[in-house]
CSV table of C-alpha atoms and ligand atoms in Angstrom, one decimal:
chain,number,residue,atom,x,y,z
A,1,UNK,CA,-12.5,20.4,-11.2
A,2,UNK,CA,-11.2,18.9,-8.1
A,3,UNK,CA,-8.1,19.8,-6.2
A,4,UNK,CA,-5.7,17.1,-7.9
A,5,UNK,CA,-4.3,14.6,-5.4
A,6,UNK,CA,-0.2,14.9,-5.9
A,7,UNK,CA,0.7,13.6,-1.9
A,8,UNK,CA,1.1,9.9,-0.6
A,9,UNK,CA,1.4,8.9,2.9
A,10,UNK,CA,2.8,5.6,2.8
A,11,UNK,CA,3.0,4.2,6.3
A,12,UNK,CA,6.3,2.2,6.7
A,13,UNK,CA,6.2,2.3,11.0
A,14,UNK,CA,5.6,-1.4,11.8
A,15,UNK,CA,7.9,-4.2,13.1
A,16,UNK,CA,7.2,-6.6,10.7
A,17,UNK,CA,7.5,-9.4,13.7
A,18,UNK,CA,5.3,-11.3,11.2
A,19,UNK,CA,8.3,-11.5,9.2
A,20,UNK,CA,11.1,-12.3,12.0
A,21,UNK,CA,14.3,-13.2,12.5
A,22,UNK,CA,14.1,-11.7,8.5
A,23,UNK,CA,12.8,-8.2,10.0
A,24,UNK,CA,15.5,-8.0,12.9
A,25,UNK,CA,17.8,-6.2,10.7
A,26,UNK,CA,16.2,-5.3,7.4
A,27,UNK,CA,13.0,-3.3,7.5
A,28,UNK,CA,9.9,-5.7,5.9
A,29,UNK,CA,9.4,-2.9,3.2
A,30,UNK,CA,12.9,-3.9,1.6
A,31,UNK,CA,12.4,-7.4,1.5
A,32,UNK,CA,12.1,-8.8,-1.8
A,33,UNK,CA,9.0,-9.3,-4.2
A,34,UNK,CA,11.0,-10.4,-7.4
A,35,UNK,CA,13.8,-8.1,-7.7
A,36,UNK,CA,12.5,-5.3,-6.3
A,37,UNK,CA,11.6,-4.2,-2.6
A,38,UNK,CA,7.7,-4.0,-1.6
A,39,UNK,CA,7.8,-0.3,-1.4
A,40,UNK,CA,8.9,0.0,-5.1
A,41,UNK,CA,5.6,-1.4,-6.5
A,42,UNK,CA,4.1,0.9,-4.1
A,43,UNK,CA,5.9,3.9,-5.2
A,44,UNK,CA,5.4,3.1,-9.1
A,45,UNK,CA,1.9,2.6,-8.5
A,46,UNK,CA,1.6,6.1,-6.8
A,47,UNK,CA,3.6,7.6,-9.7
A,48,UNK,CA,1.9,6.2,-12.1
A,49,UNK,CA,-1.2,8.0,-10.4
A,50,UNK,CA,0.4,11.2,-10.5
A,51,UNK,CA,1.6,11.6,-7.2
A,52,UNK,CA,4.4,13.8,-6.9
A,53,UNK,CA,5.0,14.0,-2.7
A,54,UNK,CA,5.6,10.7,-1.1
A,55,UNK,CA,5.8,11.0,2.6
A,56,UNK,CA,7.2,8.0,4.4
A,57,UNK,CA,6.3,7.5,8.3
A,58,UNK,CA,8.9,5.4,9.4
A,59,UNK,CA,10.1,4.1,13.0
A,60,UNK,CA,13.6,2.9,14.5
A,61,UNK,CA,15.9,1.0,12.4
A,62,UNK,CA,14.3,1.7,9.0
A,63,UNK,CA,17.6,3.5,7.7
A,64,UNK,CA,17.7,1.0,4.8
A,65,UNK,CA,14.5,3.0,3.4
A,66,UNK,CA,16.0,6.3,3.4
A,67,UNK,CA,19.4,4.6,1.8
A,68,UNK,CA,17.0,2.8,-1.3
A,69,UNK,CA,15.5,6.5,-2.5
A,70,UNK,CA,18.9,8.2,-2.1
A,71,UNK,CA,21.1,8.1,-5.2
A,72,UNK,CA,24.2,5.5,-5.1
A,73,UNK,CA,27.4,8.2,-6.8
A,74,UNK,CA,29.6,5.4,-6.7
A,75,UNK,CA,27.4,2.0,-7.5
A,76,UNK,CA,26.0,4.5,-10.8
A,77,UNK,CA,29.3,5.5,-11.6
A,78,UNK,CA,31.3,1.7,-11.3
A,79,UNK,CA,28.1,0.7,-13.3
A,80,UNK,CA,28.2,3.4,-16.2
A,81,UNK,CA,32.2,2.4,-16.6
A,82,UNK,CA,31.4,-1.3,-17.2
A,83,UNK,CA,28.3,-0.2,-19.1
A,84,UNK,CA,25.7,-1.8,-17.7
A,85,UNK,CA,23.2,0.6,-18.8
A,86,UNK,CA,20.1,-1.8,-18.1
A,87,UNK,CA,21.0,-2.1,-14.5
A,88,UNK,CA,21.8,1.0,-14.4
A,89,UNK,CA,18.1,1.9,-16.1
A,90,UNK,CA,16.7,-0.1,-13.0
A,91,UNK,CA,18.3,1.7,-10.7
A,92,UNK,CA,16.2,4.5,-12.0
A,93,UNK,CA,12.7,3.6,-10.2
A,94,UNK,CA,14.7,4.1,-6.7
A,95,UNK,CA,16.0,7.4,-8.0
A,96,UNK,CA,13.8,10.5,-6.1
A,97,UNK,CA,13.5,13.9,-7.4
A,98,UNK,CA,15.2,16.5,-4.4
A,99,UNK,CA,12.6,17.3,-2.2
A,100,UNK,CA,9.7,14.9,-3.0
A,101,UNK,CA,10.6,12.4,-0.4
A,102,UNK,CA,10.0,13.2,3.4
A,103,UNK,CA,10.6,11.1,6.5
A,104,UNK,CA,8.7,11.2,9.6
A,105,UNK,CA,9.2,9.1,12.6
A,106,UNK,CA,6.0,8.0,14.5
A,107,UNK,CA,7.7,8.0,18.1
A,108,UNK,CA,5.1,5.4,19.4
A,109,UNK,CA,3.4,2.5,17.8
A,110,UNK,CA,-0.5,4.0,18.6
A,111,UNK,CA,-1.8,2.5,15.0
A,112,UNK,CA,-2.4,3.5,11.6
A,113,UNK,CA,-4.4,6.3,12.1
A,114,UNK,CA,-1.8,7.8,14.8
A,115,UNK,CA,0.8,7.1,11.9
A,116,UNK,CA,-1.2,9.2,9.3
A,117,UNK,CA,-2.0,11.9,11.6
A,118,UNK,CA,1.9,12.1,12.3
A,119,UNK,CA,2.4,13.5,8.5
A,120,UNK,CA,-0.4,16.2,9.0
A,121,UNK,CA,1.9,19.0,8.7
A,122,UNK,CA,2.9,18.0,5.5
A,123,UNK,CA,-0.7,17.8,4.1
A,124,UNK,CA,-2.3,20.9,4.9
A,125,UNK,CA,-5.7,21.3,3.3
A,126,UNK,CA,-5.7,19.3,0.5
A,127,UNK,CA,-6.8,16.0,-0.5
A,128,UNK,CA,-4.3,13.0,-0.1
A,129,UNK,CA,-3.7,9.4,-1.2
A,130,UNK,CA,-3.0,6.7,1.9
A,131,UNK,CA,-0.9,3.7,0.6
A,132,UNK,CA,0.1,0.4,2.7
A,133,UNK,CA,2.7,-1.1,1.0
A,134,UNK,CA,1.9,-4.5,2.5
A,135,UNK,CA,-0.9,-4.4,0.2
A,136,UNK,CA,0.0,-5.6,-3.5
A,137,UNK,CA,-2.1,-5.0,-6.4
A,138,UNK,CA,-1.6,-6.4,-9.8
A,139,UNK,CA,-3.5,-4.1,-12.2
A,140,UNK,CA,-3.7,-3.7,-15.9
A,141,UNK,CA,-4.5,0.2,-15.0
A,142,UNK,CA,-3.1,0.4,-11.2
A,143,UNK,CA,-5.0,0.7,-8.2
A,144,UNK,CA,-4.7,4.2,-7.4
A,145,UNK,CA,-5.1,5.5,-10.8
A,146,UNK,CA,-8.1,3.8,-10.9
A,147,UNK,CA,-9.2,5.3,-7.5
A,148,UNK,CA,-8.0,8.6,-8.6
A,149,UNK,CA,-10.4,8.5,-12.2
A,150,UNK,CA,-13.6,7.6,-9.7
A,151,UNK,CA,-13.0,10.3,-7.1
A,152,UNK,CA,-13.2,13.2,-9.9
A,153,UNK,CA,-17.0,12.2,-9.8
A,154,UNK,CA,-17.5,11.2,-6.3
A,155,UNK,CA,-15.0,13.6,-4.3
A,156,UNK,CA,-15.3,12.9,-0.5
A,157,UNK,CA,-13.2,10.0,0.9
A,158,UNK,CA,-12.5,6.8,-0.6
A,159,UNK,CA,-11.3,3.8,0.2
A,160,UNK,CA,-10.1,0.8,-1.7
A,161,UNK,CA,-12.6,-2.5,-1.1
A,162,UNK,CA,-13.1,-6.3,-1.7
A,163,UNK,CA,-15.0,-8.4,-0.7
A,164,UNK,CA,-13.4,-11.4,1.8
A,165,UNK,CA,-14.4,-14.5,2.8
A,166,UNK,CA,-17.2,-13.8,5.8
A,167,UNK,CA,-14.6,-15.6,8.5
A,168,UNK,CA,-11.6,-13.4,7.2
A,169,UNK,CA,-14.0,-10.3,8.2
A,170,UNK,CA,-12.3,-9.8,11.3
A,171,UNK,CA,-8.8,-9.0,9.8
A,172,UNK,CA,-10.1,-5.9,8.0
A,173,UNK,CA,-11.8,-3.1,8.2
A,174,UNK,CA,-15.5,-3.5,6.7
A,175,UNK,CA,-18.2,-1.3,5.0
A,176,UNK,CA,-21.4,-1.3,5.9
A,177,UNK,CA,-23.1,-0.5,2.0
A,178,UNK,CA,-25.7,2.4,1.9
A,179,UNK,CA,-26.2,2.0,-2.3
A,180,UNK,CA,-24.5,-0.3,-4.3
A,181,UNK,CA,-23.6,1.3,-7.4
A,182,UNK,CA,-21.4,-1.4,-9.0
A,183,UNK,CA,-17.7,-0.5,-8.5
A,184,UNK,CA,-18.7,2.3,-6.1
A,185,UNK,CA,-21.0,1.8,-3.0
A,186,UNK,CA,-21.5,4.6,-1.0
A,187,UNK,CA,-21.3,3.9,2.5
A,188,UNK,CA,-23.6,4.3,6.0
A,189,UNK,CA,-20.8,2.7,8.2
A,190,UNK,CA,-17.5,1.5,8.8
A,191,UNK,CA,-16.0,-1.3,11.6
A,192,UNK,CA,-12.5,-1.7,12.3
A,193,UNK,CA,-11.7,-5.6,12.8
A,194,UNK,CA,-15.3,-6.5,14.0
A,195,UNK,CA,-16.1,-9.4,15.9
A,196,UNK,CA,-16.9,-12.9,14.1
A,197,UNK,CA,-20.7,-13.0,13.2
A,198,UNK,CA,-20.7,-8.9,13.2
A,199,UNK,CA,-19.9,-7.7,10.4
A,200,UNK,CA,-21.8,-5.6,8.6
A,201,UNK,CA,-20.8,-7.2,4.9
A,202,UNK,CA,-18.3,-8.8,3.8
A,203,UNK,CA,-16.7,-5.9,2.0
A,204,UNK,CA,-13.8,-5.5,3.2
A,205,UNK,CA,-11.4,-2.2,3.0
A,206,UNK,CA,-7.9,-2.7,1.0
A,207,UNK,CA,-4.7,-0.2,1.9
A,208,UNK,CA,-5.7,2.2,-0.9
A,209,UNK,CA,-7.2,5.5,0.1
A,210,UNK,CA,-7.8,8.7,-1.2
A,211,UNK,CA,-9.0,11.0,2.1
A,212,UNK,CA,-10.1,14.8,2.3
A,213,UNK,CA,-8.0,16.9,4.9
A,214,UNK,CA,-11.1,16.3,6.8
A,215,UNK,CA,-9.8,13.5,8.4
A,216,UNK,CA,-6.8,14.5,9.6
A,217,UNK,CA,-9.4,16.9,12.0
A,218,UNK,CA,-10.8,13.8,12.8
A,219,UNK,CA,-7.4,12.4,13.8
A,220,UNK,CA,-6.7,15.2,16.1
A,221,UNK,CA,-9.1,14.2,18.8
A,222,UNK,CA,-9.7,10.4,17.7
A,223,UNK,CA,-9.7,8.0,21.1
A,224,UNK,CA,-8.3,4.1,20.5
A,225,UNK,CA,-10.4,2.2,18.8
A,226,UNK,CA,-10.0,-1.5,17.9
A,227,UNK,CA,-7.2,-3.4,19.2
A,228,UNK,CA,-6.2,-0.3,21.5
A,229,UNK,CA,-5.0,1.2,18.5
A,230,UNK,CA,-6.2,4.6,16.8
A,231,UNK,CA,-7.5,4.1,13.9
A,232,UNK,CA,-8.2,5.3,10.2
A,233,UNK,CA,-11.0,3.7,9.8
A,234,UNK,CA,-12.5,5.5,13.0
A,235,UNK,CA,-11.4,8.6,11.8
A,236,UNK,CA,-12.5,8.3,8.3
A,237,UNK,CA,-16.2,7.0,9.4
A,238,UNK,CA,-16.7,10.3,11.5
A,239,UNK,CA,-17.0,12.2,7.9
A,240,UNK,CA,-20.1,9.5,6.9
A,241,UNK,CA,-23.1,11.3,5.7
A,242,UNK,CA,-21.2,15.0,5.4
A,243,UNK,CA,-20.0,17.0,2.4
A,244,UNK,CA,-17.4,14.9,2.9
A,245,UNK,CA,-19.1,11.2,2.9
A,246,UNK,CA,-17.2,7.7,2.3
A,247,UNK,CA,-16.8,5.6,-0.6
A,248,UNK,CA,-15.7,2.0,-1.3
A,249,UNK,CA,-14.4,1.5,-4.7
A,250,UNK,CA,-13.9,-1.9,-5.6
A,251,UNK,CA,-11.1,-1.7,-8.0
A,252,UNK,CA,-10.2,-4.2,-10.8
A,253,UNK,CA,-7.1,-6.7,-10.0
A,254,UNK,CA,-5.6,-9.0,-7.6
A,255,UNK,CA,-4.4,-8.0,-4.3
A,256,UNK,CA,-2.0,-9.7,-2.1
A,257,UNK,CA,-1.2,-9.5,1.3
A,258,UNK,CA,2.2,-9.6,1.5
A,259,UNK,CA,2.0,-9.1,5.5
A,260,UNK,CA,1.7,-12.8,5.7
A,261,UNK,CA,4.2,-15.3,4.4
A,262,UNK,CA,1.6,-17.0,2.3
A,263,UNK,CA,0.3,-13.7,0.7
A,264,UNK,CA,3.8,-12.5,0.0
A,265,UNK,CA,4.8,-16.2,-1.6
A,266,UNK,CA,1.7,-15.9,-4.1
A,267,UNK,CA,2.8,-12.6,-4.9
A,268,UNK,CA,6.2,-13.8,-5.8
A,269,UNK,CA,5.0,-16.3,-8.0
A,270,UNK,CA,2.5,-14.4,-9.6
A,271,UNK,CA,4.9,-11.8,-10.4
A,272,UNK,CA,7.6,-14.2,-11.2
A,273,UNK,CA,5.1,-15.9,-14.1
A,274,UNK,CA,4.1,-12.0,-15.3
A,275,UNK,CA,8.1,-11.9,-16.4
A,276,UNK,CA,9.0,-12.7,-19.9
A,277,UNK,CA,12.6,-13.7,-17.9
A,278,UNK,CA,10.9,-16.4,-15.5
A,279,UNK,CA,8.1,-17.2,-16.9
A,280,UNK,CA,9.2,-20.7,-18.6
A,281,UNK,CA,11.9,-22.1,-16.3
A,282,UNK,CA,9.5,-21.2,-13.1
A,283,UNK,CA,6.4,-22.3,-15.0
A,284,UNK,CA,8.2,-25.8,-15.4
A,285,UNK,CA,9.5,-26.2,-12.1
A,286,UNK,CA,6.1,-25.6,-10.6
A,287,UNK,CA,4.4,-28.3,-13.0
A,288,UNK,CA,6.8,-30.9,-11.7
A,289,UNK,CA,6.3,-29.6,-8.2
A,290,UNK,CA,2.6,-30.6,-8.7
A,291,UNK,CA,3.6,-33.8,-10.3
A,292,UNK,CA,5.3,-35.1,-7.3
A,293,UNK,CA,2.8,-33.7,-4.6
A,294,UNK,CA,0.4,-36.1,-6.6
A,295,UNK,CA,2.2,-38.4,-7.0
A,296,UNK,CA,3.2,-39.1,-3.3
A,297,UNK,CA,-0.8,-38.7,-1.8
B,1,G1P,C1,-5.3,-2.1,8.0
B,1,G1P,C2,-6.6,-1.3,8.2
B,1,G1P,C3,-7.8,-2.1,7.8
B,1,G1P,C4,-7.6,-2.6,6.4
B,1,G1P,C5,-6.3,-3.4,6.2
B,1,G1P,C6,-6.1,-3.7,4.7
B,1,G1P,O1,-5.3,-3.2,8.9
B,1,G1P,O2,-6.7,-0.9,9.5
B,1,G1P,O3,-9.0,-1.4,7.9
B,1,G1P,O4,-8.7,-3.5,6.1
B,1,G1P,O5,-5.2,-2.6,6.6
B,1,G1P,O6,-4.9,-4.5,4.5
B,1,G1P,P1,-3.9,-4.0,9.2
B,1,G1P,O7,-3.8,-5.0,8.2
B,1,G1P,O8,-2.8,-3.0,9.3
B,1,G1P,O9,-4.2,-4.6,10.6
């Protein structure tokens, strides 16, 4: 039996200038998918993989993060007076046990894998799950749990994967496939953003990832890689072809990227039409919407 993953690093340090003047005073994991902030579907995902540590590296001016996990005393108890129980219910999900939530601030913005690496302490030796919030992923079984299932056979690391559009290589990180074993490929390389023309496929690496401690060793004396920045990707390639090799695991669902205004907009609406609440009235509005864009060319 493997060691059973129970810790998530969720990296929460970036500006979100994508996102501005919205991100000026509200960090971009807060802003709103629905009715709930990006990091919630991150955190019920990771819950509903078993995950029972969730360790948040954070940056100036994301206080609103720390507030949305702490309980509310007086907004629970105004709401159990009036009885609204069902908002009260949904307040739930925000609601951490004592002591499973911990905060680290990245001091410098020196990339993702400088980000993980600043939550090593809390780790130790054990294996660990990597989640970027920014990626969404609607799943009938979710993403990590998924992951989670395929790593009891494979162990080692592994990292969520797609495959992209051959000129949308360049945004991601990409595999280079050893053996292709359906929804897991085993892996003889990894590039970080690689030029246009050089990627090696056009499988693609999603913010998902369940890493051996392994990496974190890596971290410790990793250089800047792509776009200045250290990176996981870097570090996580080192540990090709040891006891402790990489695999993509091309999960089943559909994954927004909710770092960029047209990604986050599909995710509304597709979340929007999975609610028995918004379904119709949205469904209807969008069907005229259509209408008239036809109409009009
Ligand atoms: C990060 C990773 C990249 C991965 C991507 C997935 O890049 O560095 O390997 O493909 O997330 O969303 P970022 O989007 O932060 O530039």
């Amino acid at each position: 039996m493997r060691k059973k993953v129970t810790k998530a690093i969720f990296p929460v340090a970036g500006m979100g200038t994508r996102f501005l003047p919205a991100t000026k005073s509200v960090p971009k994991e807060i802003m709103t998918l629905v009715d709930r902030p990006l990091v919630q579907y991150a955190i019920d995902e990771a819950r509903a993989a078993g995950i029972k540590e969730f360790i948040f590296v954070t940056s100036r001016g994301k206080g609103a993060l720390e507030d949305y996990f702490d309980h509310a005393p007086f907004l629970e108890q105004q709401l159990r007076k009036s009885g609204k129980l069902d908002l009260l219910e949904a307040l739930k999900a925000t609601n951490m046990e004592s002591g499973a939530i911990a905060y680290i601030r990245q001091h410098r913005a020196l990339g993702l894998g400088h980000a993980v690496w600043c939550a090593r302490r809390l780790i130790g030796n054990e294996p660990f799950a990597v989640m970027l919030p920014d990626d969404v992923i609607a799943a009938e079984t979710p993403c990590l749990e998924q992951m989670i299932d395929a790593y009891q056979e494979t162990g080692g690391n592994m990292v969520a994967a797609m495959e992209v559009p051959a000129d949308k290589a360049s945004s991601y990180g990409i595999l280079d496939v050893d053996e292709d074993m359906g929804s897991v490929v085993s892996v003889k390389g990894m590039v970080e953003k690689p030029e246009a023309g050089k990627a090696p496929s056009n499988l693609a690496v999603i913010g998902r990832y369940i890493l051996s401690p392994s990496v974190l060793s890596n971290l410790n004396k990793m250089k800047s890689g792509a776009g200045g920045e250290i990176q996981l990707t870097d570090a996580i390639a080192q540990d090709i072809g040891t006891e402790n090799t990489v695999y993509g695991y091309r999960f089943r669902g559909q994954r927004f990227d909710c770092g960029s205004k047209a990604g986050f907009l599909q995710a509304t609406v597709a979340f929007a039409l999975a609610r028995d609440d918004l379904r119709d009235d949205l469904l209807r509005y969008l069907q005229e919407m259509v209408q008239l864009d036809k109409a009009a060319q």
